Amino acid sequence: MMEPKSVAVVGASDNPKKIGHIILQNFIDMGYSGKLYPVNVNSTGHISGLKSYRKVSEIGNSVDFVVIAVPAEAVPSVLDDCGTARAKSVLVVSSGFSEIGNTTLQGQLARKAGKYGFALLGPNCLGVMNMRSRINTMFLPLYKLDTPKLGGVSFASQSGAIGSTVMDMVANEGFGIAKFISYGNAADLDEVDILDYLSKDEDTKVVIFYLEGVKRGREFLEAAKRVTKRKPVVVIKGGMTAAGAGAVHSHTASLSGSYEAYKAIFKQSGIIQAESLDDLLGFAKVFESEEPPKGSSVAVITNGGGAGVLAADAIYNNGLVIPQLSKSTAKALRKEMPPIVNIRLPLDIAGDADDRRFEAALNAIGSDPAVDMLMVISLFQTPGADSSVAAALINYKSESRKPLVVVSPGGSYTLEHRRMMESSDVPVYASPETAARALAALYRYSKTKGSARKNEWQ
Amino acid sequence: MDYMAACKLLGSYGIRAQRSRYARDSEDAVRFSAGNRIVIKAMSQKALHKSRSGLVALNVSGEGEIRKRFTMLEKRAAKYRPFKILVQDMVPFSEKNVEIIVGGNEDSQFGKMILLGLGGIYVEAFRDFSLRACPITRHDAESMIDDLRAKDVIAKDKAAREMVTGLLLKVSRMLSGDNGIKELDLNPIILHDGTYSPVDVRVLR
């Protein structure tokens, strides 16, 4: 499904309003290099300039991946045809199944997947996107949303709308996507299969997930434990309804509603829960470019005093600490910094700080063993900060091993520099708070990885 | 599930409950007390919150006092018939005592869950609790303690931490066992004098 050598699109059409048309056209526009077969029962020989077929079984050659975009009632018979054609994997984007109460029809999908032995994704979803093999089944015209660059973050979403929105947002966040999976009603392939797949997928460095519920609770817990040993998983959970107040017999039951249970499962399996879409993206960004830190200390370097104070508050509020600089670091800084700079953290290097002062501060503080992570606040509104500061930060980042985030709040001039840094894999945040939450997530994951070995059954 | 049967079940998993038994009458309660301070409780399926319904008499001692409080509870419990009167050793009052809740229930998605929180009257007020799916590991048990705002109150030293961790592991084993338990409330469990005393036990099957 992710790296098919041949794809059939059932419901393909020359009518640009049909979903099947958009999907086929997107395959062509993305530059998919495998064999592409348009399929439509009313086909007269050619669709979108390609030779077309009336059935999948008419194609004659084996088909790795069949995308089905026909009305719900017609899907079961198409699946039978896929079975006859020995298709390896199937995606049903059509809606009209369990999401509107039509569980009988959805049950048929799961049974046919089992009977014919192909993997089935959907129904009621956008399907998959693999940036590397140029697979994209999203039936949204490409001009309506930006396409993210190729990168290490894979995103799975139960909801198609959240899926496409987040992809559009990611494209403007400066980190890249490996795989996108919108799995909808999960008639066959579900959260557990997707976690297992992304755990093994070598292109995936970070997993982010939009989840409303899981189908197989216990298996999900076990799969999540396996994957978080290898790579970070960030989840945003939709549907925070508490358990109904009626029919509760004990204190425990009244406290431990469904949402609380999910929160517990995430904690227990080492999954990082994001409370907002902003955090989901902010965490993904730091996980894609930074390695887990050795400890919880964050050194702040800032060219604005107030921003440094806000950063210190945010750091402590998120359970991280600001370390004491060692004597040798303080001495080195004293030599390099002008007299107006007070040598302590957060280090306020003043509004006239230029690239050289940023560099000197970073070199001294970054090599201090008491410092686990770095937060550099670069306010581009200040007299000293310009493109050369952004370049200095990019330079330092390319050599530094310790996790580093940059905070640059502001308008269009700042945005330009934010883009410049992000395109060079420097994670940049619009506020000290979002940056601190991202570093806290990174630290939490370092503990999950560290305790994975200790967490044996008693 | 009957209170004494629930205590016995706890015992089979190595979890101690406070010494208790049903008293036939006030003379029986006096005999149980043997000169020590006791708690008298009217037990009824129809009253979930015993103390709120006025069905608990704490820190009772002396023959006269025991008889008086016993009779009073019988009267108050009349509207919750059928009921039984339970007598229990009183955990000595101390400002150092800490009340916790350990519980379990069945989640429709994830199966048996175990809960630890600040107990007694603080359960609903502070909602300071942590939850995990059973069975839990030692690491899970310790992280349940660390998740609480009251972690330093509950695990004030290494010994207390070890005791609560051990208790959680035993309760997890009980919840995971083949015994038909659907819900469990050990609330409160009083941490005192280097030990723990569950003074109220509720098991639903």
Short mmCIF file of N, CA and C in Angstrom, two decimals, chain A residues 214-218 221 249-256 258 260-262 264-265 267-268 451 455-458, chain B residues 48-49 103-105 107 109-110 123-124 127 129 131-135 137-140 147 183-185 187 204:
data_model
loop_
_atom_site.label_atom_id
_atom_site.label_comp_id
_atom_site.label_asym_id
_atom_site.label_seq_id
_atom_site.Cartn_x
_atom_site.Cartn_y
_atom_site.Cartn_z
N VAL A 214 -9.70 3.60 20.39
CA VAL A 214 -9.01 2.47 19.79
C VAL A 214 -9.94 1.27 19.78
N LYS A 215 -9.69 0.36 18.83
CA LYS A 215 -10.56 -0.82 18.71
C LYS A 215 -10.12 -1.93 19.65
N ARG A 216 -8.79 -2.13 19.74
CA ARG A 216 -8.28 -3.24 20.55
C ARG A 216 -7.40 -2.65 21.65
N GLY A 217 -8.02 -2.40 22.82
CA GLY A 217 -7.34 -1.68 23.89
C GLY A 217 -6.04 -2.31 24.34
N ARG A 218 -6.10 -3.59 24.71
CA ARG A 218 -4.90 -4.25 25.26
C ARG A 218 -3.79 -4.35 24.23
N LEU A 221 -2.07 -1.05 23.84
CA LEU A 221 -1.11 -0.80 24.92
C LEU A 221 0.22 -1.50 24.64
N HIS A 249 -20.71 2.97 41.00
CA HIS A 249 -20.84 2.31 42.30
C HIS A 249 -19.72 2.62 43.26
N SER A 250 -18.59 3.09 42.75
CA SER A 250 -17.45 3.26 43.65
C SER A 250 -16.73 4.56 43.34
N HIS A 251 -15.89 4.99 44.26
CA HIS A 251 -15.07 6.18 44.04
C HIS A 251 -14.17 5.97 42.83
N THR A 252 -13.59 4.76 42.78
CA THR A 252 -12.67 4.45 41.70
C THR A 252 -13.35 4.62 40.35
N ALA A 253 -14.57 4.08 40.22
CA ALA A 253 -15.26 4.17 38.93
C ALA A 253 -15.63 5.61 38.59
N SER A 254 -15.94 6.40 39.61
CA SER A 254 -16.33 7.78 39.32
C SER A 254 -15.13 8.62 38.90
N LEU A 255 -13.93 8.22 39.33
CA LEU A 255 -12.72 8.95 38.94
C LEU A 255 -12.19 8.47 37.59
N SER A 256 -12.25 7.17 37.38
CA SER A 256 -11.54 6.60 36.23
C SER A 256 -12.45 6.46 35.02
N SER A 258 -13.51 7.14 30.90
CA SER A 258 -12.85 6.67 29.69
C SER A 258 -11.65 7.55 29.32
N GLU A 260 -9.82 9.35 31.31
CA GLU A 260 -8.75 9.11 32.27
C GLU A 260 -8.02 7.81 31.93
N ALA A 261 -8.79 6.81 31.47
CA ALA A 261 -8.18 5.53 31.10
C ALA A 261 -7.21 5.73 29.93
N TYR A 262 -7.64 6.50 28.94
CA TYR A 262 -6.75 6.77 27.81
C TYR A 262 -5.47 7.47 28.26
N ALA A 264 -4.09 7.32 31.09
CA ALA A 264 -3.27 6.35 31.81
C ALA A 264 -2.52 5.44 30.85
N ILE A 265 -3.23 4.99 29.81
CA ILE A 265 -2.61 4.09 28.84
C ILE A 265 -1.46 4.80 28.11
N LYS A 267 0.42 7.22 29.27
CA LYS A 267 1.53 7.33 30.22
C LYS A 267 2.26 6.00 30.36
N GLN A 268 1.44 4.95 30.54
CA GLN A 268 2.00 3.63 30.83
C GLN A 268 2.83 3.11 29.65
N SER A 451 14.05 4.05 30.82
CA SER A 451 13.43 3.09 31.73
C SER A 451 12.93 1.87 31.00
N ASN A 455 11.85 -1.73 32.85
CA ASN A 455 10.43 -1.99 32.97
C ASN A 455 10.06 -3.44 32.64
N GLU A 456 10.72 -4.37 33.32
CA GLU A 456 10.40 -5.78 33.10
C GLU A 456 9.26 -6.18 34.02
N TRP A 457 8.56 -7.25 33.66
CA TRP A 457 7.47 -7.72 34.51
C TRP A 457 8.01 -8.16 35.85
N GLN A 458 7.27 -7.81 36.90
CA GLN A 458 7.69 -8.22 38.24
C GLN A 458 7.21 -9.64 38.50
N LEU B 48 -24.07 4.10 50.31
CA LEU B 48 -22.72 4.11 49.75
C LEU B 48 -21.77 4.91 50.65
N HIS B 49 -22.24 6.05 51.08
CA HIS B 49 -21.40 6.91 51.92
C HIS B 49 -21.80 6.72 53.38
N GLY B 103 -7.75 1.57 44.27
CA GLY B 103 -8.97 0.98 43.73
C GLY B 103 -8.73 0.31 42.40
N GLY B 104 -9.79 -0.31 41.92
CA GLY B 104 -9.69 -0.94 40.61
C GLY B 104 -11.05 -0.95 39.96
N ASN B 105 -11.06 -0.88 38.65
CA ASN B 105 -12.32 -1.10 37.95
C ASN B 105 -12.04 -1.63 36.56
N ASP B 107 -12.33 -1.15 32.64
CA ASP B 107 -12.59 -0.22 31.54
C ASP B 107 -13.03 -1.03 30.32
N GLN B 109 -12.58 -0.63 27.32
CA GLN B 109 -11.59 -0.70 26.25
C GLN B 109 -10.30 -1.39 26.70
N PHE B 110 -9.84 -1.08 27.91
CA PHE B 110 -8.51 -1.50 28.33
C PHE B 110 -8.52 -2.55 29.45
N VAL B 123 -10.65 12.58 48.15
CA VAL B 123 -10.74 11.94 46.84
C VAL B 123 -11.44 12.83 45.83
N GLU B 124 -12.68 13.21 46.16
CA GLU B 124 -13.48 13.97 45.21
C GLU B 124 -13.04 15.43 45.18
N ARG B 127 -9.27 15.33 43.52
CA ARG B 127 -9.12 14.48 42.33
C ARG B 127 -7.65 14.26 41.99
N PHE B 129 -5.20 11.74 41.57
CA PHE B 129 -5.08 10.29 41.46
C PHE B 129 -4.32 9.93 40.19
N LEU B 131 -3.65 6.45 37.37
CA LEU B 131 -4.34 5.26 36.88
C LEU B 131 -3.40 4.51 35.95
N ARG B 132 -3.48 3.16 35.98
CA ARG B 132 -2.72 2.35 35.02
C ARG B 132 -3.53 1.10 34.68
N ALA B 133 -3.20 0.47 33.56
CA ALA B 133 -3.83 -0.80 33.20
C ALA B 133 -3.09 -1.93 33.90
N CYS B 134 -3.84 -2.92 34.37
CA CYS B 134 -3.24 -4.08 35.04
C CYS B 134 -2.86 -5.14 34.00
N PRO B 135 -1.85 -5.96 34.27
CA PRO B 135 -1.01 -5.90 35.46
C PRO B 135 0.05 -4.81 35.33
N THR B 137 3.85 -3.05 36.38
CA THR B 137 5.21 -3.40 36.75
C THR B 137 5.61 -2.53 37.94
N ARG B 138 6.76 -2.86 38.53
CA ARG B 138 7.28 -2.03 39.63
C ARG B 138 7.48 -0.59 39.16
N HIS B 139 7.99 -0.47 37.95
CA HIS B 139 8.20 0.87 37.38
C HIS B 139 6.87 1.62 37.28
N ASP B 140 5.81 0.92 36.82
CA ASP B 140 4.48 1.54 36.73
C ASP B 140 4.02 2.00 38.11
N ASP B 147 3.29 10.50 39.85
CA ASP B 147 2.32 11.32 39.12
C ASP B 147 1.46 12.18 40.03
N GLU B 183 -15.16 -4.20 40.48
CA GLU B 183 -14.73 -2.92 41.04
C GLU B 183 -14.20 -3.14 42.44
N LEU B 184 -13.22 -2.32 42.80
CA LEU B 184 -12.63 -2.43 44.13
C LEU B 184 -12.35 -1.03 44.65
N ASP B 185 -12.73 -0.80 45.90
CA ASP B 185 -12.37 0.44 46.58
C ASP B 185 -11.72 0.08 47.91
N ASN B 187 -10.75 2.37 50.49
CA ASN B 187 -10.79 3.82 50.73
C ASN B 187 -11.52 4.13 52.02
N LEU B 204 -16.92 -5.19 44.27
CA LEU B 204 -18.10 -5.50 43.46
C LEU B 204 -17.77 -6.60 42.47
#
